[in-house]
XYZ file of C-alpha atoms in Angstrom:
307
model
C 8.526 22.961 31.740
C 10.159 20.847 29.202
C 7.371 19.896 26.985
C 9.287 21.898 23.376
C 12.057 19.935 23.315
C 10.614 16.719 23.491
C 8.165 18.364 20.422
C 11.031 19.024 18.793
C 12.445 15.446 19.045
C 9.139 13.587 18.426
C 8.480 15.963 15.434
C 11.979 15.088 13.697
C 11.615 11.600 14.524
C 7.934 11.079 13.169
C 9.227 13.495 9.671
C 12.590 12.255 9.904
C 13.667 15.721 8.760
C 14.777 18.354 10.652
C 14.085 21.025 7.862
C 10.497 19.166 7.748
C 10.052 19.302 11.627
C 10.743 23.099 11.786
C 8.117 23.859 8.616
C 5.614 21.567 10.686
C 6.382 23.344 14.148
C 7.208 26.857 12.484
C 10.101 26.957 14.340
C 13.808 27.878 12.621
C 15.647 24.593 11.061
C 18.546 26.404 13.173
C 16.802 26.059 16.811
C 15.573 22.926 16.067
C 18.530 21.507 15.399
C 20.391 22.695 18.219
C 17.887 21.373 20.597
C 18.351 17.795 19.213
C 21.901 18.253 19.836
C 21.537 19.775 23.381
C 19.421 16.545 23.818
C 22.019 14.285 22.332
C 24.523 15.869 24.564
C 23.034 16.061 27.992
C 21.469 12.144 27.499
C 25.704 11.007 25.864
C 24.670 8.865 23.029
C 23.539 10.017 19.381
C 19.051 9.695 18.907
C 19.481 9.735 15.380
C 21.743 7.834 12.203
C 22.453 10.594 9.314
C 21.553 9.765 5.868
C 21.713 11.504 2.530
C 18.203 11.100 2.650
C 17.055 12.042 6.567
C 17.811 10.849 9.910
C 16.314 7.460 11.571
C 16.621 6.754 15.254
C 18.855 4.951 17.003
C 18.230 1.974 19.312
C 18.978 4.470 22.095
C 16.589 7.041 20.272
C 13.419 4.721 19.955
C 13.904 4.218 23.805
C 13.831 8.354 24.152
C 10.696 8.404 21.994
C 8.644 6.235 23.617
C 9.326 8.556 27.037
C 8.930 12.081 24.618
C 5.078 10.375 23.241
C 4.104 9.416 27.284
C 5.609 12.526 28.603
C 3.894 14.932 25.877
C 0.338 12.812 26.472
C 0.490 13.218 29.409
C 1.013 17.270 29.126
C -2.188 17.115 27.069
C -4.104 15.310 29.604
C -2.811 17.687 32.434
C -3.786 20.383 30.216
C -7.241 18.991 29.390
C -7.854 18.772 33.563
C -6.795 21.798 33.544
C -9.464 22.831 31.642
C -12.067 21.020 33.054
C -11.440 23.055 36.375
C -12.710 26.579 34.485
C -15.599 24.349 33.176
C -14.262 24.278 29.369
C -13.024 21.640 27.112
C -9.390 22.365 25.954
C -5.983 21.107 24.570
C -5.235 19.388 21.045
C -6.447 16.233 19.135
C -4.696 14.054 16.668
C -6.954 11.846 14.162
C -5.827 9.974 11.663
C -8.724 9.481 9.238
C -9.710 8.150 5.427
C -8.770 10.455 2.883
C -12.690 10.290 1.776
C -13.715 11.799 5.136
C -11.444 14.749 4.800
C -13.362 15.971 1.743
C -16.173 16.877 3.468
C -17.018 15.409 6.791
C -14.050 16.294 8.792
C -14.525 19.735 7.685
C -17.522 20.045 8.612
C -17.169 18.576 12.084
C -14.674 20.547 13.015
C -15.829 23.841 12.310
C -19.120 23.006 14.138
C -16.957 21.492 16.962
C -14.756 24.692 17.031
C -18.004 27.111 17.365
C -19.224 25.148 20.713
C -15.343 24.612 21.808
C -13.046 27.070 20.483
C -10.111 26.003 22.895
C -9.661 22.544 21.187
C -7.496 22.445 18.418
C -6.822 19.526 16.189
C -4.275 17.899 13.979
C -5.761 15.894 11.489
C -3.933 12.922 8.865
C -5.184 10.959 6.225
C -3.798 8.097 5.534
C -4.613 3.987 4.238
C -6.739 1.074 6.700
C -3.423 -0.002 7.935
C -1.252 3.126 8.669
C -4.133 4.350 10.738
C -3.979 1.546 13.194
C -0.039 1.804 13.343
C -0.543 4.913 14.257
C -2.911 4.458 16.926
C -1.012 1.274 17.979
C 2.399 3.722 18.297
C 0.596 6.802 19.971
C 0.520 9.020 17.028
C -3.214 9.528 17.279
C -5.699 10.002 19.504
C -8.350 8.856 17.203
C -8.600 6.560 14.270
C -11.382 6.550 11.877
C -11.124 3.914 9.312
C -12.992 0.771 8.133
C -13.494 -2.036 11.031
C -12.119 -4.754 9.661
C -9.712 -7.329 11.380
C -9.373 -4.391 13.828
C -6.660 -5.559 16.683
C -7.783 -6.794 19.892
C -5.814 -3.361 21.625
C -8.297 -1.236 19.715
C -11.778 -0.243 20.945
C -14.464 0.463 18.655
C -16.167 3.748 19.810
C -19.147 4.546 17.104
C -19.461 2.198 13.828
C -21.921 2.860 10.345
C -22.648 0.923 8.144
C -20.539 2.171 4.580
C -20.621 -0.540 2.019
C -18.110 -0.252 -1.357
C -20.308 0.886 -4.531
C -19.603 0.574 -7.709
C -19.406 4.849 -8.357
C -20.100 6.215 -12.369
C -21.505 9.299 -13.595
C -24.909 9.979 -14.633
C -23.676 9.484 -18.222
C -22.400 6.374 -17.948
C -24.042 3.440 -19.027
C -24.613 1.725 -15.885
C -26.431 4.201 -14.211
C -29.792 3.670 -15.053
C -29.383 0.159 -13.054
C -30.516 -0.092 -9.405
C -27.605 -2.476 -8.620
C -24.239 -3.863 -10.740
C -22.542 -7.255 -10.349
C -18.934 -7.262 -10.923
C -18.788 -9.235 -14.212
C -20.781 -6.016 -15.799
C -18.459 -3.303 -14.001
C -15.499 -5.207 -15.614
C -16.620 -4.389 -18.870
C -15.741 -1.104 -18.452
C -12.323 1.085 -17.833
C -11.733 0.595 -13.757
C -10.258 3.944 -11.743
C -9.149 2.553 -9.108
C -7.280 3.434 -5.953
C -3.773 2.683 -4.880
C -2.928 2.635 -0.881
C -6.011 1.075 -0.370
C -5.404 -2.881 1.134
C -8.922 -3.262 1.725
C -10.907 -2.151 -1.521
C -7.894 -3.454 -4.268
C -7.497 -6.890 -2.466
C -11.099 -7.498 -1.760
C -11.697 -6.277 -5.163
C -8.812 -8.327 -6.871
C -10.221 -11.339 -5.016
C -13.821 -11.092 -6.125
C -13.069 -10.460 -9.854
C -10.201 -13.601 -9.856
C -13.251 -15.546 -8.716
C -14.888 -14.506 -11.661
C -12.362 -15.124 -14.123
C -12.570 -11.962 -15.406
C -9.901 -9.004 -14.926
C -11.390 -5.395 -15.854
C -8.800 -2.915 -17.502
C -7.679 -0.194 -14.888
C -7.301 2.621 -17.074
C -5.933 4.451 -14.254
C -4.674 3.740 -10.358
C -3.738 6.814 -8.075
C -3.566 6.909 -4.341
C -5.306 10.648 -4.875
C -9.348 9.937 -4.571
C -9.332 13.993 -6.019
C -7.806 13.017 -9.296
C -10.416 10.052 -9.815
C -13.179 12.179 -8.960
C -13.457 14.262 -12.227
C -12.676 11.449 -14.218
C -15.880 9.549 -12.458
C -17.821 12.508 -13.468
C -16.310 12.608 -17.092
C -18.007 9.019 -17.536
C -14.228 7.777 -18.331
C -15.476 4.300 -15.939
C -16.012 2.656 -13.270
C -14.690 3.440 -9.473
C -15.115 1.355 -6.272
C -15.387 4.012 -3.551
C -17.790 4.226 -0.184
C -19.714 7.542 -0.804
C -18.056 9.027 2.018
C -16.123 11.653 -0.117
C -18.931 12.195 -2.940
C -22.110 13.254 -0.785
C -22.134 16.504 -2.833
C -21.973 14.705 -6.558
C -24.552 12.544 -5.128
C -26.729 15.161 -3.796
C -26.821 17.296 -7.122
C -26.938 14.173 -9.222
C -23.954 14.216 -11.096
C -22.724 10.486 -10.213
C -24.563 7.488 -9.219
C -23.698 5.067 -6.503
C -24.429 1.266 -7.199
C -24.632 -1.087 -5.163
C -22.642 -4.270 -5.777
C -25.315 -7.511 -6.194
C -23.332 -10.839 -4.505
C -20.638 -9.273 -3.587
C -18.901 -9.197 0.201
C -18.119 -5.723 -0.003
C -21.596 -4.858 0.707
C -20.811 -5.465 4.789
C -18.153 -2.674 4.939
C -18.499 -0.507 7.884
C -16.481 2.833 9.000
C -15.840 3.253 12.524
C -14.333 5.781 15.623
C -11.439 3.663 17.305
C -9.240 4.394 19.736
C -6.228 2.080 21.590
C -7.022 0.533 24.887
C -3.338 1.382 26.378
C -3.880 5.263 25.634
C -6.259 7.196 28.550
C -8.120 9.810 26.589
C -8.085 13.174 27.621
C -11.381 14.872 28.215
C -11.058 17.251 25.185
C -10.560 14.126 23.197
C -13.293 11.997 24.865
C -15.677 14.498 23.909
C -14.615 15.238 19.662
C -14.913 11.181 19.702
C -18.596 10.480 20.801
C -19.526 14.125 18.933
C -17.847 12.863 15.993
C -19.777 9.314 16.523
C -22.804 11.226 16.401
C -22.058 13.699 13.385
C -20.806 10.285 11.524
C -24.088 9.032 12.132
C -26.204 11.668 10.626
C -23.534 11.811 7.630
C -24.459 8.009 6.847
C -27.961 8.460 7.163
C -27.850 11.345 4.632
C -25.590 8.779 2.258
C -27.934 6.273 2.648
C -30.908 8.129 1.835
C -29.312 9.266 -1.435
C -28.130 5.870 -2.241
C -31.694 4.100 -1.759
C -34.232 6.703 -3.924
């Protein structure tokens, strides 16, 4: 079937590079380049503009990409339906999630799901709140796991759990003995902030601004794994949901403090899909199972932070 050439094209469009696409596809660069040239020759028009920093779709390429995504998705639905005939879930599920979920929740979920449904495989990327909704809208992923804030009307929430933003400190930090903290108290210490997180940074900035207090940011990074050892070393206060810190909370090495009088307590994390996209049977099973496991994960976290 013609799925391979479209798969090559869609991956080059996503990565903006034939080399990166070949790495992702585990196919020789020359083979990917040859297929792209063949497709352009067949259609009689360039599909990419070539620049020194990579490839960008032409207007014709945008049209072909929509067709490629639709065709590949229909192919996945067909494979899933064939699996149903034999009484098993089969196919590939694409997920975009918050990076904190990739630390413990998603690895455990994928391992457990694979034991029950070995014919299902996953492609998972982590990103920020806005990009996850964009990936869903553009058909790049089947499931998004992100904050349920200002959800676009064409997105449907399948399952949600309360997961408030909290102040995270080391057990040795001066604030660790308190049950809750105010942002004024947090602002007296170094801040450990996460970049590329519009939800967190904007809400914190607004609330601190309203208090006429500006905390000193010791470090800001887009990598939560970098902040974790700094938190545990007592270097400052970080603002996270406890999703990526369950092990540290269980061990007592970190403490999660509620933020008194803050709207940040009302955050929810949800499993979201596009209303416009038909889900494969495998994707539906993954979404349902993930919702059940996310509830169990949230319950475990809530017991830890309220003890």
